[in-house]
Coordinates of C-alpha atoms in Angstrom, one line a residue:
Chain P
X619 CA 40.7 -36.6 -15.9
X620 CA 40.4 -34.6 -19.0
X621 CA 37.0 -35.1 -20.6
X622 CA 36.8 -35.0 -24.4
X623 CA 34.4 -32.4 -25.6
X624 CA 32.2 -33.4 -28.5
X625 CA 29.9 -31.3 -30.6
X626 CA 27.1 -32.7 -32.7
X627 CA 24.6 -30.7 -34.7
X628 CA 21.2 -32.1 -35.9
X629 CA 18.8 -30.2 -38.1
X630 CA 15.2 -30.1 -36.9
X631 CA 12.0 -29.0 -38.6
X632 CA 9.9 -26.3 -37.0
X633 CA 7.0 -28.7 -36.1
X634 CA 9.5 -31.1 -34.4
X635 CA 11.3 -28.5 -32.3
X636 CA 9.2 -28.7 -29.1
X637 CA 9.3 -32.5 -29.2
X638 CA 13.1 -32.7 -29.7
X639 CA 13.7 -30.2 -26.9
X640 CA 11.5 -32.1 -24.6
X641 CA 13.4 -35.3 -25.4
X642 CA 16.7 -33.6 -24.5
X643 CA 15.2 -32.1 -21.3
X644 CA 14.1 -35.6 -20.3
X645 CA 17.6 -36.8 -21.1
X646 CA 19.1 -34.5 -18.5
X647 CA 20.6 -31.9 -20.8
X648 CA 20.9 -28.3 -19.8
X649 CA 20.2 -25.4 -22.1
X650 CA 23.4 -23.6 -23.0
X651 CA 22.3 -21.0 -25.4
X652 CA 20.0 -20.0 -28.3
X653 CA 21.7 -18.1 -31.1
X654 CA 20.7 -16.9 -34.5
X655 CA 22.7 -16.6 -37.7
X656 CA 21.7 -14.8 -40.8
X657 CA 22.2 -17.1 -43.8
X658 CA 21.2 -14.8 -46.6
X659 CA 17.5 -14.3 -46.5
X660 CA 16.7 -16.8 -43.8
X661 CA 17.7 -17.5 -40.2
X662 CA 19.5 -20.4 -38.7
X663 CA 18.6 -20.8 -35.1
X664 CA 20.9 -22.9 -32.9
X665 CA 19.5 -24.4 -29.8
X666 CA 22.5 -25.7 -27.8
X667 CA 22.4 -28.2 -25.0
X668 CA 25.0 -29.8 -22.9
X669 CA 25.4 -32.7 -20.6
X670 CA 28.8 -33.6 -19.1
X671 CA 30.5 -31.5 -21.7
X672 CA 28.8 -33.3 -24.6
X673 CA 27.4 -30.6 -26.8
X674 CA 24.2 -31.2 -28.7
X675 CA 23.0 -28.6 -31.1
X676 CA 19.5 -28.5 -32.7
X677 CA 19.5 -26.4 -35.8
X678 CA 16.3 -24.8 -37.1
X679 CA 16.2 -22.9 -40.3
X680 CA 13.3 -20.5 -40.7
X681 CA 12.4 -17.8 -43.2
X682 CA 11.7 -14.2 -42.1
X683 CA 8.6 -13.5 -40.2
X684 CA 7.9 -17.2 -39.4
X685 CA 6.7 -17.6 -35.9
X686 CA 8.8 -19.8 -33.7
X687 CA 7.3 -21.5 -30.6
X688 CA 9.0 -20.6 -27.3
X689 CA 10.7 -23.4 -25.4
X690 CA 10.5 -21.4 -22.1
X691 CA 7.8 -23.8 -21.0
X692 CA 10.4 -26.6 -21.0
X693 CA 13.5 -24.6 -20.0
X694 CA 12.4 -21.7 -17.8
X695 CA 15.5 -19.7 -18.4
X696 CA 15.1 -19.7 -22.2
X697 CA 13.4 -16.3 -22.0
X698 CA 16.6 -14.3 -22.1
X699 CA 17.7 -15.8 -25.4
X700 CA 14.2 -15.7 -26.9
X701 CA 13.7 -12.1 -26.1
X702 CA 17.2 -11.4 -27.5
X703 CA 16.2 -13.3 -30.6
X704 CA 13.2 -11.1 -31.0
X705 CA 14.8 -7.8 -30.3
X706 CA 17.9 -8.2 -32.4
X707 CA 16.6 -10.3 -35.3
X708 CA 12.9 -9.6 -35.3
X709 CA 12.0 -13.3 -35.2
X710 CA 8.5 -13.5 -33.7
X711 CA 8.6 -16.0 -30.8
X712 CA 5.2 -17.1 -29.4
X713 CA 4.4 -17.9 -25.8
X714 CA 7.5 -16.7 -23.9
X715 CA 7.0 -17.0 -20.1
X716 CA 8.4 -13.5 -19.6
X717 CA 7.8 -11.6 -22.8
X718 CA 9.4 -8.2 -22.8
X719 CA 7.7 -7.4 -26.1
X720 CA 10.8 -5.8 -27.7
X721 CA 12.1 -3.9 -24.6
X722 CA 14.7 -6.4 -23.5
X723 CA 17.5 -4.8 -25.5
X724 CA 16.5 -1.5 -27.0
X725 CA 18.5 -0.5 -30.1
X726 CA 18.7 2.6 -32.1
X727 CA 17.4 0.8 -35.2
X728 CA 14.8 -1.9 -34.8
X729 CA 16.1 -5.5 -35.4
X730 CA 19.7 -4.6 -36.4
X731 CA 20.4 -8.2 -37.5
X732 CA 17.2 -8.7 -39.4
X733 CA 17.6 -10.1 -42.9
X734 CA 14.8 -7.9 -44.2
X735 CA 16.1 -4.7 -42.6
X736 CA 16.2 -1.9 -45.2
X737 CA 18.9 0.7 -45.5
X738 CA 22.7 0.3 -45.7
X739 CA 25.3 0.3 -43.0
X740 CA 23.6 0.9 -39.6
X741 CA 26.7 2.6 -38.3
X742 CA 26.3 6.3 -37.6
X743 CA 30.0 7.1 -37.2
X744 CA 31.5 5.5 -40.3
Chain D
X1051 CA 46.4 23.3 -3.8
X1052 CA 42.7 23.8 -4.5
X1053 CA 41.9 20.1 -4.4
X1054 CA 43.5 19.7 -1.0
X1055 CA 41.4 22.5 0.5
X1056 CA 38.2 21.2 -0.9
X1057 CA 36.5 17.9 -0.8
X1058 CA 35.0 17.1 -4.1
X1059 CA 32.6 14.2 -4.4
X1060 CA 32.6 12.1 -7.5
X1061 CA 29.8 10.2 -9.2
X1062 CA 30.7 7.4 -11.5
X1063 CA 28.5 6.1 -14.3
X1064 CA 29.3 3.4 -16.8
X1065 CA 27.7 4.5 -20.1
X1066 CA 28.7 1.6 -22.3
X1067 CA 32.3 0.8 -21.5
X1068 CA 33.8 -2.6 -21.4
X1069 CA 34.4 -2.4 -17.6
X1070 CA 38.1 -1.8 -18.1
X1071 CA 37.9 1.9 -17.3
X1072 CA 35.3 1.3 -14.6
X1073 CA 37.4 -1.0 -12.5
X1074 CA 40.3 1.5 -12.9
X1075 CA 38.1 4.2 -11.5
X1076 CA 37.3 2.0 -8.6
X1077 CA 41.0 1.1 -8.3
X1078 CA 41.7 4.8 -7.7
X1079 CA 39.7 4.6 -4.5
X1080 CA 41.6 1.6 -3.1
X1081 CA 44.8 1.5 -1.0
X1082 CA 47.4 1.8 -3.8
X1083 CA 46.1 5.0 -5.3
X1084 CA 43.8 6.1 -2.6
X1085 CA 42.2 9.3 -3.8
X1086 CA 40.3 9.6 -0.5
X1087 CA 43.4 11.1 1.0
X1088 CA 42.6 14.2 -1.1
X1089 CA 39.1 14.2 0.3
X1090 CA 37.6 12.8 -2.8
X1091 CA 34.7 10.5 -2.0
X1092 CA 32.8 8.3 -4.4
X1093 CA 29.1 8.9 -4.0
X1094 CA 26.1 7.2 -5.6
X1095 CA 23.8 10.1 -5.3
X1096 CA 24.0 12.7 -8.2
X1097 CA 22.7 15.4 -5.9
X1098 CA 25.8 15.1 -3.7
X1099 CA 28.3 15.1 -6.5
X1100 CA 30.6 17.7 -7.9
X1101 CA 32.5 15.7 -10.5
X1102 CA 30.8 13.3 -12.9
X1103 CA 33.2 10.6 -14.1
X1104 CA 31.7 8.8 -17.1
X1105 CA 33.2 5.8 -19.0
X1106 CA 32.2 4.4 -22.3
X1107 CA 30.3 5.7 -25.3
X1108 CA 26.7 6.7 -25.4
X1109 CA 24.1 4.2 -26.6
X1110 CA 20.5 4.5 -27.4
X1111 CA 19.2 3.3 -24.1
X1112 CA 21.4 5.2 -21.7
X1113 CA 21.5 8.7 -23.3
X1114 CA 18.4 9.7 -21.3
X1115 CA 19.9 8.2 -18.1
X1116 CA 23.2 10.2 -18.6
X1117 CA 21.3 13.4 -19.3
X1118 CA 19.1 12.8 -16.3
X1119 CA 22.0 12.2 -14.0
X1120 CA 23.8 15.3 -15.3
X1121 CA 20.8 17.5 -14.8
X1122 CA 20.3 16.3 -11.2
X1123 CA 23.8 17.4 -10.2
X1124 CA 24.0 20.8 -8.6
X1125 CA 26.0 23.7 -10.2
X1126 CA 28.9 24.1 -10.4
X1127 CA 29.7 20.7 -11.9
X1128 CA 32.4 19.2 -14.1
X1129 CA 32.3 16.2 -16.4
X1130 CA 35.3 14.0 -17.0
X1131 CA 35.1 11.5 -19.9
X1132 CA 37.3 8.6 -19.1
X1133 CA 38.8 6.4 -21.8
X1134 CA 38.8 6.6 -25.5
X1135 CA 35.2 5.3 -25.8
X1136 CA 33.9 8.2 -23.8
X1137 CA 35.8 10.6 -26.0
X1138 CA 34.7 9.3 -29.4
X1139 CA 33.2 5.8 -29.1
X1140 CA 36.6 4.2 -29.4
X1141 CA 36.8 0.7 -30.7
X1142 CA 33.0 0.5 -30.6
X1143 CA 32.6 3.6 -32.7
X1144 CA 31.3 1.6 -35.7
X1145 CA 28.8 -0.5 -33.7
X1146 CA 25.2 0.1 -34.7
X1147 CA 24.0 1.0 -31.2
X1148 CA 26.7 3.6 -30.4
X1149 CA 25.9 7.2 -30.8
X1150 CA 29.5 8.4 -30.1
X1151 CA 31.3 10.1 -27.3
X1152 CA 29.8 11.5 -24.2
X1153 CA 30.0 15.0 -25.6
X1154 CA 27.1 14.2 -28.0
X1155 CA 24.8 14.3 -25.0
X1156 CA 26.3 16.4 -22.2
X1157 CA 29.2 19.0 -22.2
X1158 CA 32.5 17.5 -21.3
X1159 CA 35.2 19.4 -19.5
X1160 CA 38.1 17.0 -19.4
X1161 CA 39.0 14.0 -21.6
X1162 CA 41.2 11.3 -20.2
X1163 CA 42.7 9.2 -23.0
X1164 CA 43.6 5.5 -22.9
X1165 CA 42.2 2.0 -23.4
X1166 CA 41.9 1.3 -20.6
X1167 CA 42.8 4.6 -18.9
X1168 CA 45.3 4.1 -16.1
X1169 CA 44.5 5.1 -12.6
X1170 CA 47.3 7.8 -12.6
X1171 CA 45.7 9.4 -15.6
X1172 CA 42.3 9.3 -14.1
X1173 CA 43.6 11.0 -11.0
X1174 CA 45.3 13.6 -13.2
X1175 CA 42.1 14.1 -15.1
X1176 CA 40.1 14.6 -11.9
X1177 CA 42.7 17.1 -10.6
X1178 CA 42.5 19.0 -13.9
X1179 CA 38.7 19.0 -13.6
X1180 CA 38.9 20.5 -10.1
X1181 CA 40.7 23.5 -11.5
X1182 CA 37.9 24.0 -13.9
X1183 CA 35.4 23.4 -11.1
X1184 CA 37.1 26.2 -9.1
X1185 CA 36.9 28.5 -12.1
X1186 CA 33.2 27.8 -12.5
X1187 CA 32.6 28.3 -8.8
X1188 CA 34.3 31.7 -8.9
X1189 CA 32.4 32.7 -12.0
X1190 CA 29.1 31.8 -10.3
X1191 CA 30.1 33.6 -7.1
X1192 CA 31.1 36.6 -9.2
X1193 CA 27.7 36.6 -11.0
X1194 CA 25.9 36.2 -7.8
X1195 CA 27.8 39.2 -6.3
X1196 CA 27.1 41.4 -9.4
X1197 CA 23.4 40.5 -9.0
X1198 CA 23.5 41.2 -5.3
X1199 CA 25.1 44.6 -5.7
X1200 CA 22.7 45.4 -8.5
X1201 CA 19.9 44.5 -6.3
X1202 CA 21.3 46.7 -3.5
X1203 CA 21.9 49.6 -5.8
X1204 CA 18.3 49.3 -7.0
X1205 CA 17.1 49.0 -3.4
X1206 CA 19.0 52.1 -2.3
X1207 CA 17.6 54.3 -5.1
X1208 CA 14.0 53.5 -4.2
Chain B
X998 CA -2.6 -9.3 2.6
X999 CA 0.1 -6.6 2.5
X1000 CA 0.0 -4.2 -0.4
X1001 CA 2.4 -4.8 -3.3
X1002 CA 4.7 -2.1 -4.5
X1003 CA 7.2 -1.9 -7.3
X1004 CA 10.6 -0.5 -6.5
X1005 CA 12.9 0.3 -9.4
X1006 CA 16.5 -0.7 -8.7
X1007 CA 19.2 0.8 -10.9
X1008 CA 20.5 1.4 -13.5
X1009 CA 22.6 4.0 -11.6
X1010 CA 22.8 2.7 -8.0
X1011 CA 25.5 3.2 -5.3
X1012 CA 26.3 -0.5 -5.0
X1013 CA 26.4 -1.3 -8.7
X1014 CA 29.5 -0.5 -10.6
X1015 CA 27.6 -1.2 -13.7
X1016 CA 24.1 -0.5 -14.9
X1017 CA 21.4 -3.1 -14.6
X1018 CA 17.9 -2.4 -13.9
X1019 CA 15.6 -4.5 -11.8
X1020 CA 11.9 -3.9 -11.0
X1021 CA 11.4 -5.4 -7.6
X1022 CA 7.9 -6.3 -6.6
X1023 CA 7.8 -5.9 -2.8
X1024 CA 5.4 -6.9 0.0
X1025 CA 6.5 -4.7 2.8
X1026 CA 10.3 -5.3 2.8
X1027 CA 10.1 -8.7 1.2
X1028 CA 10.9 -9.3 -2.5
X1029 CA 8.2 -11.4 -4.1
X1030 CA 9.0 -10.9 -7.8
X1031 CA 11.7 -9.5 -10.0
X1032 CA 11.7 -8.3 -13.6
X1033 CA 15.2 -7.7 -15.0
X1034 CA 15.8 -5.2 -17.8
X1035 CA 19.1 -4.8 -19.5
X1036 CA 20.4 -3.0 -22.6
X1037 CA 22.1 0.0 -21.0
X1038 CA 25.5 -1.1 -22.3
X1039 CA 24.4 -2.8 -25.5
X1040 CA 26.9 -1.8 -28.2
X1041 CA 26.3 -4.3 -30.9
X1042 CA 29.9 -5.5 -31.2
X1043 CA 28.9 -8.9 -32.7
X1044 CA 28.3 -7.1 -35.9
X1045 CA 31.9 -5.7 -35.9
X1046 CA 33.1 -9.0 -37.3
X1047 CA 31.9 -7.9 -40.6
X1048 CA 34.1 -4.8 -40.4
X1049 CA 37.3 -6.2 -38.8
X1050 CA 39.5 -8.9 -40.2
X1051 CA 39.4 -12.2 -38.2
X1052 CA 42.9 -11.5 -36.8
X1053 CA 42.0 -8.0 -35.8
X1054 CA 38.7 -9.0 -34.1
X1055 CA 40.8 -10.4 -31.2
X1056 CA 41.1 -6.8 -30.0
X1057 CA 37.3 -6.3 -30.1
X1058 CA 36.9 -9.7 -28.3
X1059 CA 39.2 -8.5 -25.6
X1060 CA 37.0 -5.5 -25.0
X1061 CA 33.8 -7.4 -24.6
X1062 CA 34.7 -7.2 -21.0
X1063 CA 37.6 -5.5 -19.2
X1064 CA 37.7 -7.9 -16.4
X1065 CA 37.8 -11.2 -18.2
X1066 CA 39.5 -9.6 -21.2
X1067 CA 42.2 -12.2 -21.7
X1068 CA 39.8 -15.1 -21.6
X1069 CA 37.5 -13.6 -24.2
X1070 CA 40.5 -13.3 -26.5
X1071 CA 41.5 -16.8 -25.7
X1072 CA 38.0 -18.2 -26.4
X1073 CA 37.9 -16.3 -29.7
X1074 CA 41.4 -17.4 -30.7
X1075 CA 40.8 -21.1 -29.8
X1076 CA 37.6 -21.0 -31.9
X1077 CA 39.3 -19.6 -34.9
X1078 CA 42.3 -22.0 -34.4
X1079 CA 39.9 -24.9 -34.3
X1080 CA 38.1 -23.9 -37.5
X1081 CA 41.5 -23.4 -39.3
X1082 CA 43.1 -26.5 -37.8
X1083 CA 45.9 -24.7 -36.2
X1084 CA 47.9 -26.4 -33.5
X1085 CA 49.3 -23.9 -31.0
X1086 CA 52.8 -24.5 -29.6
X1087 CA 53.0 -25.9 -26.1
X1088 CA 54.8 -22.9 -24.6
X1089 CA 52.0 -20.6 -25.9
X1090 CA 49.4 -22.9 -24.3
X1091 CA 51.2 -22.7 -20.9
X1092 CA 51.5 -18.9 -21.2
X1093 CA 47.8 -18.6 -22.0
X1094 CA 47.1 -20.7 -19.0
X1095 CA 49.2 -18.5 -16.7
X1096 CA 47.6 -15.3 -18.0
X1097 CA 44.1 -16.9 -17.7
X1098 CA 44.7 -17.8 -14.1
X1099 CA 46.1 -14.4 -13.3
X1100 CA 43.0 -12.9 -14.8
X1101 CA 40.9 -15.2 -12.7
X1102 CA 42.8 -14.2 -9.6
X1103 CA 42.3 -10.5 -10.3
X1104 CA 38.6 -11.0 -11.2
X1105 CA 37.9 -13.0 -8.0
X1106 CA 39.7 -10.6 -5.8
X1107 CA 37.8 -7.8 -7.4
X1108 CA 34.6 -9.6 -6.8
X1109 CA 35.4 -10.5 -3.2
X1110 CA 36.1 -6.8 -2.6
X1111 CA 32.9 -5.7 -4.2
X1112 CA 31.0 -8.3 -2.3
X1113 CA 32.5 -7.2 1.0
X1114 CA 31.6 -3.7 0.1
X1115 CA 28.0 -4.9 -0.6
X1116 CA 27.9 -6.4 2.9
X1117 CA 29.2 -3.2 4.4
X1118 CA 32.6 -4.6 5.2
X1119 CA 34.7 -1.7 4.0
X1120 CA 38.0 -2.9 5.4
X1121 CA 37.8 -6.2 3.7
X1122 CA 37.0 -4.4 0.4
X1123 CA 40.2 -2.4 0.7
X1124 CA 42.3 -5.4 1.6
X1125 CA 41.0 -7.5 -1.3
X1126 CA 41.7 -4.7 -3.8
X1127 CA 45.1 -4.1 -2.3
X1128 CA 46.0 -7.8 -3.0
X1129 CA 44.5 -7.5 -6.4
X1130 CA 47.0 -4.7 -7.3
X1131 CA 49.9 -7.1 -6.9
X1132 CA 48.2 -9.4 -9.5
X1133 CA 47.8 -6.4 -11.8
X1134 CA 51.4 -5.5 -11.3
X1135 CA 52.4 -9.0 -12.6
X1136 CA 50.0 -8.7 -15.6
X1137 CA 51.4 -5.2 -16.4
X1138 CA 55.0 -6.4 -16.1
X1139 CA 54.5 -9.4 -18.3
X1140 CA 52.0 -8.1 -20.9
X1141 CA 52.2 -4.3 -20.7
X1142 CA 48.5 -3.8 -19.8
X1143 CA 46.8 -3.8 -16.5
X1144 CA 43.3 -4.8 -17.5
X1145 CA 43.5 -5.2 -21.3
X1146 CA 46.4 -7.4 -22.1
X1147 CA 46.5 -7.8 -25.8
X1148 CA 48.9 -10.7 -25.8
X1149 CA 46.7 -13.4 -27.2
X1150 CA 46.6 -13.8 -31.0
X1151 CA 45.4 -16.3 -33.5
X1152 CA 48.1 -18.9 -33.6
X1153 CA 49.7 -18.3 -30.3
X1154 CA 50.8 -15.5 -28.0
X1155 CA 52.5 -12.2 -28.7
X1156 CA 55.0 -12.1 -25.9
X1157 CA 57.1 -14.4 -23.9
X1158 CA 57.8 -14.4 -20.1
X1159 CA 61.5 -14.8 -19.6
X1160 CA 62.8 -17.4 -17.2
X1161 CA 64.0 -14.9 -14.7
X1162 CA 60.6 -13.3 -14.6
X1163 CA 58.9 -16.7 -14.2
X1164 CA 61.2 -17.5 -11.3
X1165 CA 60.4 -14.2 -9.7
X1166 CA 56.6 -14.9 -10.1
X1167 CA 57.1 -18.3 -8.6
X1168 CA 58.9 -16.9 -5.6
X1169 CA 56.1 -14.3 -5.1
X1170 CA 53.4 -16.9 -5.0
X1171 CA 54.0 -18.2 -1.5
X1172 CA 53.8 -14.9 0.3
X1173 CA 50.9 -13.9 -2.0
X1174 CA 49.0 -17.1 -1.1
X1175 CA 49.6 -16.4 2.6
X1176 CA 48.0 -13.0 2.3
X1177 CA 45.1 -14.5 0.3
X1178 CA 44.5 -17.1 2.9
X1179 CA 44.4 -14.3 5.5
X1180 CA 41.5 -12.5 3.9
X1181 CA 40.0 -15.8 2.7
X1182 CA 39.8 -16.8 6.3
X1183 CA 37.7 -13.8 7.1
X1184 CA 35.3 -14.6 4.3
X1185 CA 35.0 -18.2 5.3
X1186 CA 35.1 -18.1 9.1
X1187 CA 34.0 -14.6 10.3
X1188 CA 30.8 -14.8 12.3
X1189 CA 29.4 -11.5 10.9
X1190 CA 30.0 -12.6 7.3
X1191 CA 28.4 -16.0 8.0
X1192 CA 25.4 -14.4 9.7
X1193 CA 24.9 -12.1 6.8
X1194 CA 25.3 -14.8 4.1
X1195 CA 24.3 -18.2 5.3
X1196 CA 20.9 -19.4 4.1
X1197 CA 20.5 -16.3 2.0
X1198 CA 18.8 -16.9 -1.4
X1199 CA 19.3 -20.7 -1.7
X1200 CA 19.4 -22.2 -5.1
X1201 CA 19.1 -26.0 -5.1
X1202 CA 21.2 -28.2 -7.3
X1203 CA 18.3 -29.2 -9.5
X1204 CA 17.2 -25.6 -9.9
X1205 CA 20.7 -24.4 -10.7
X1206 CA 21.0 -27.1 -13.4
X1207 CA 17.5 -26.6 -14.8
X1208 CA 17.9 -22.9 -15.0
X1209 CA 21.2 -23.2 -16.9
X1210 CA 23.4 -21.6 -14.2
X1211 CA 27.1 -21.6 -15.0
X1212 CA 30.4 -21.1 -13.2
X1213 CA 30.6 -20.4 -9.4
X1214 CA 26.8 -19.9 -9.3
X1215 CA 26.3 -23.5 -10.4
X1216 CA 29.2 -25.0 -8.5
X1217 CA 28.0 -23.4 -5.2
X1218 CA 24.8 -25.4 -5.6
X1219 CA 26.7 -28.6 -6.1
X1220 CA 26.8 -28.8 -9.9
X1221 CA 30.4 -30.0 -10.7
X1222 CA 30.7 -28.2 -13.9
X1223 CA 33.9 -26.4 -14.9
X1224 CA 35.0 -26.2 -18.5
X1225 CA 38.7 -26.4 -17.6
X1226 CA 38.0 -30.1 -17.1
X1227 CA 38.0 -30.4 -20.9
X1228 CA 41.6 -29.6 -20.9
X1229 CA 41.9 -26.7 -23.2
X1230 CA 45.2 -24.7 -23.3
X1231 CA 47.4 -26.4 -20.7
X1232 CA 44.7 -27.5 -18.2
X1233 CA 44.9 -31.0 -19.6
X1234 CA 48.5 -31.4 -18.6
X1235 CA 48.1 -29.7 -15.3
X1236 CA 45.2 -31.7 -14.0
X1237 CA 42.3 -30.0 -12.6
X1238 CA 39.4 -30.6 -10.3
X1239 CA 36.5 -28.2 -9.9
X1240 CA 35.8 -26.5 -6.6
X1241 CA 32.3 -27.5 -5.5
X1242 CA 30.1 -26.4 -2.6
X1243 CA 26.7 -27.8 -1.8
X1244 CA 24.7 -25.3 0.3
X1245 CA 23.7 -23.1 -2.7
X1246 CA 23.4 -19.9 -0.6
X1247 CA 25.3 -16.7 -0.9
X1248 CA 27.9 -18.0 1.5
X1249 CA 28.6 -21.0 -0.7
X1250 CA 28.9 -18.8 -3.8
X1251 CA 31.5 -16.7 -1.8
X1252 CA 33.3 -19.8 -0.6
X1253 CA 33.6 -21.3 -4.1
X1254 CA 35.4 -18.1 -5.3
X1255 CA 37.7 -18.0 -2.2
X1256 CA 38.7 -21.6 -2.8
X1257 CA 39.2 -20.9 -6.6
X1258 CA 41.7 -18.2 -5.7
X1259 CA 43.8 -20.8 -3.9
X1260 CA 43.3 -23.2 -6.8
X1261 CA 44.4 -20.6 -9.3
X1262 CA 47.5 -19.9 -7.3
X1263 CA 48.3 -23.6 -7.4
X1264 CA 47.7 -23.8 -11.1
X1265 CA 50.0 -20.9 -11.8
X1266 CA 52.6 -22.5 -9.6
X1267 CA 52.5 -25.8 -11.5
X1268 CA 52.3 -24.1 -14.9
X1269 CA 55.5 -22.2 -14.1
X1270 CA 57.2 -25.4 -13.0
X1271 CA 56.2 -27.4 -16.0
X1272 CA 56.4 -24.8 -18.8
X1273 CA 58.3 -26.2 -21.8
X1274 CA 60.7 -24.3 -24.0
X1275 CA 59.7 -23.6 -27.6
X1276 CA 58.2 -21.2 -30.1
X1277 CA 55.4 -18.8 -29.2
X1278 CA 53.3 -18.9 -32.3
X1279 CA 52.7 -20.5 -35.6
X1280 CA 52.2 -18.7 -38.9
X1281 CA 48.5 -18.3 -39.8
X1282 CA 47.8 -19.1 -43.4
X1283 CA 44.5 -18.9 -45.2
X1284 CA 41.1 -17.8 -43.9
X1285 CA 38.6 -19.5 -41.6
X1286 CA 36.0 -21.6 -43.3
X1287 CA 33.6 -23.5 -41.1
X1288 CA 31.9 -23.1 -37.7
X1289 CA 32.6 -23.9 -34.1
X1290 CA 31.2 -23.3 -30.7
X1291 CA 34.3 -22.3 -28.7
X1292 CA 33.9 -22.7 -25.0
X1293 CA 36.1 -21.5 -22.1
X1294 CA 35.7 -21.2 -18.4
X1295 CA 35.8 -17.6 -17.3
X1296 CA 35.8 -16.4 -13.7
X1297 CA 32.0 -16.0 -14.0
X1298 CA 31.4 -19.3 -15.8
X1299 CA 31.3 -20.8 -19.2
X1300 CA 31.5 -18.4 -22.1
X1301 CA 30.6 -19.4 -25.7
X1302 CA 31.9 -17.8 -28.9
X1303 CA 30.0 -19.2 -31.9
X1304 CA 32.2 -18.4 -34.8
X1305 CA 31.4 -19.0 -38.5
X1306 CA 33.7 -18.2 -41.3
X1307 CA 32.9 -18.3 -45.0
X1308 CA 36.4 -18.4 -46.4
X1309 CA 36.8 -14.7 -46.5
X1310 CA 39.0 -12.6 -44.2
X1311 CA 35.9 -11.4 -42.4
X1312 CA 33.9 -13.9 -40.3
X1313 CA 30.3 -14.2 -41.3
X1314 CA 29.0 -14.4 -37.7
X1315 CA 30.2 -14.2 -34.1
X1316 CA 27.6 -14.9 -31.4
X1317 CA 28.8 -14.5 -27.9
X1318 CA 27.0 -16.0 -25.0
X1319 CA 28.5 -14.8 -21.8
X1320 CA 28.1 -16.3 -18.3
X1321 CA 26.1 -13.5 -16.8
X1322 CA 23.4 -13.8 -19.4
X1323 CA 23.0 -17.5 -18.4
X1324 CA 23.0 -16.5 -14.7
X1325 CA 20.2 -14.0 -15.1
X1326 CA 17.4 -16.7 -14.9
X1327 CA 18.9 -18.2 -11.7
X1328 CA 19.1 -14.6 -10.2
X1329 CA 15.4 -14.0 -11.0
X1330 CA 14.6 -17.2 -9.1
X1331 CA 17.0 -16.5 -6.3
X1332 CA 15.7 -13.0 -5.3
X1333 CA 12.1 -13.7 -4.2
X1334 CA 12.1 -14.2 -0.5
X1335 CA 15.0 -11.9 0.2
X1336 CA 14.7 -8.7 2.1
X1337 CA 15.1 -5.4 0.2
X1338 CA 18.3 -4.7 2.2
X1339 CA 19.8 -8.0 1.0
X1340 CA 19.1 -7.3 -2.7
X1341 CA 22.5 -5.8 -3.5
X1342 CA 24.3 -8.8 -1.9
X1343 CA 22.2 -11.3 -3.7
X1344 CA 22.7 -9.5 -7.1
X1345 CA 26.4 -9.4 -6.5
X1346 CA 26.5 -13.0 -5.5
X1347 CA 26.2 -14.1 -9.2
X1348 CA 29.1 -11.8 -10.0
X1349 CA 27.2 -9.9 -12.7
X1350 CA 29.3 -8.5 -15.5
X1351 CA 26.9 -6.4 -17.5
X1352 CA 29.4 -5.3 -20.2
X1353 CA 29.7 -9.0 -21.1
X1354 CA 26.0 -9.7 -20.9
X1355 CA 25.0 -7.0 -23.3
X1356 CA 27.9 -6.9 -25.6

């Protein structure tokens, strides 16, 4: 009984994010992960959902320092990913249910993945 | 042998290893390798421990923790850095959050190489550390004796 | 109303082999709220993709976690192979399956031991770890490494297991299974174990799904979700049904893992019987250009490697979401209501792997 896995990616605008996530929540999808990618001066945020191995990906592209609304009101467990997003990338996320305010993952250099981070290689042992 | 006579208690802390060395440290305690036959006991309390086994490199958040644990341990004490990450940072050396080996924060007495370090090597490292522990103990005892006789000599003269 | 106090738990704690810190809000002995804090092992290895070539990063991927090392390498390799359109030979797929299941066996036996230790059942801890050593012997014999195997590579596997060795493994499975069933019987049927675990920290099916629980934590609550069902590697040929329990308590989480040990033995047996002859790898030409969310079922649940290549020999981004990170929200919801003395057992019941979580 092998199930074929499918992955689909849809781009969403910042103002539609909450509505789209709510629709997926109502459709019985579970939150898989939220991850960011630096795409040269901006961030691509992937909100991934899954239902019976069918993978749906909402893709949001935001510039640096743009506030992103939290989806932890819809998916309670989203706080781990959103705090991570803030601590590693420096993306301000508003309204997280458990907001660690930058102490979830403490790093030597603030926001190591930030596109606006100044300085060269963050490695201290190169 | 010194380690048979004594009963060293070890404390293990995972600084930022991948878990590979940690589970090998635990494997040392279980039936196949069974270090408990030498009287070695794994304790969770730094104040009970003589040997500090530490795996993984130091990162920003745990350097205070490692220092704190080390300072809580009573003298004499020895530190064994297990695995290549604890020695130099290993494969994670170039990661932005890694400071380097354990010796950047606390003094290390024995380095056990390997990725992951094998249980036999860990046991060998601990046994080497016990020799150093014994030396440190003798030194401390010697210093205490010198102090004591100096105190007595001073006491007799008055 | 009893006074509330906050008790810090960890990062260095006798029952935790790895550092995680929890602030437990207590009313007398009862936990009412939990705030987790992580980051003690955060290394930042996702960024290493920019320094290591995509074929070399397999070694880093293996060292995300020393317990599920083979499966991290597998997940990474499958992701790169998907992006590059590489079809791996069948024999390599079967070997990957055999090593994956060996890793699952050693991981589950390790967990069962730690869990027994958490319950204060020292004897069972030692017995589980004794059995685990025989799995490690097979891994060392066939790959050269006890915990870090290093046999998976982009395009296939690095080593073969000879026929004689496979037959030997096959013969060893029956006595091994008998021994596993002996200790499994204690976990499943012993009165003291049941008394300690049944009804402890129940997570309902709806809660588990809504909170994004994965792996045995989800399956113990009745969510039939196991990524092996998608048939990656050789699981498609072997046929696979997830192990599901419905109670959602610590006992169910333990039972799922005990039964998965039996299932893994069965999978290895069938994989050895059906393994085809053939080459071990294909030549990898070019560089990855594209993106993929590679998913694999680890002992602790579903792991995701998001890989993105830009046509150079270094990947542009690797984002790794490990099962324990997904299981932290369920843990936070599970703990309230438990007694302080049960906290170690409940924390262990999600099989936390902190090295994975923090990368």
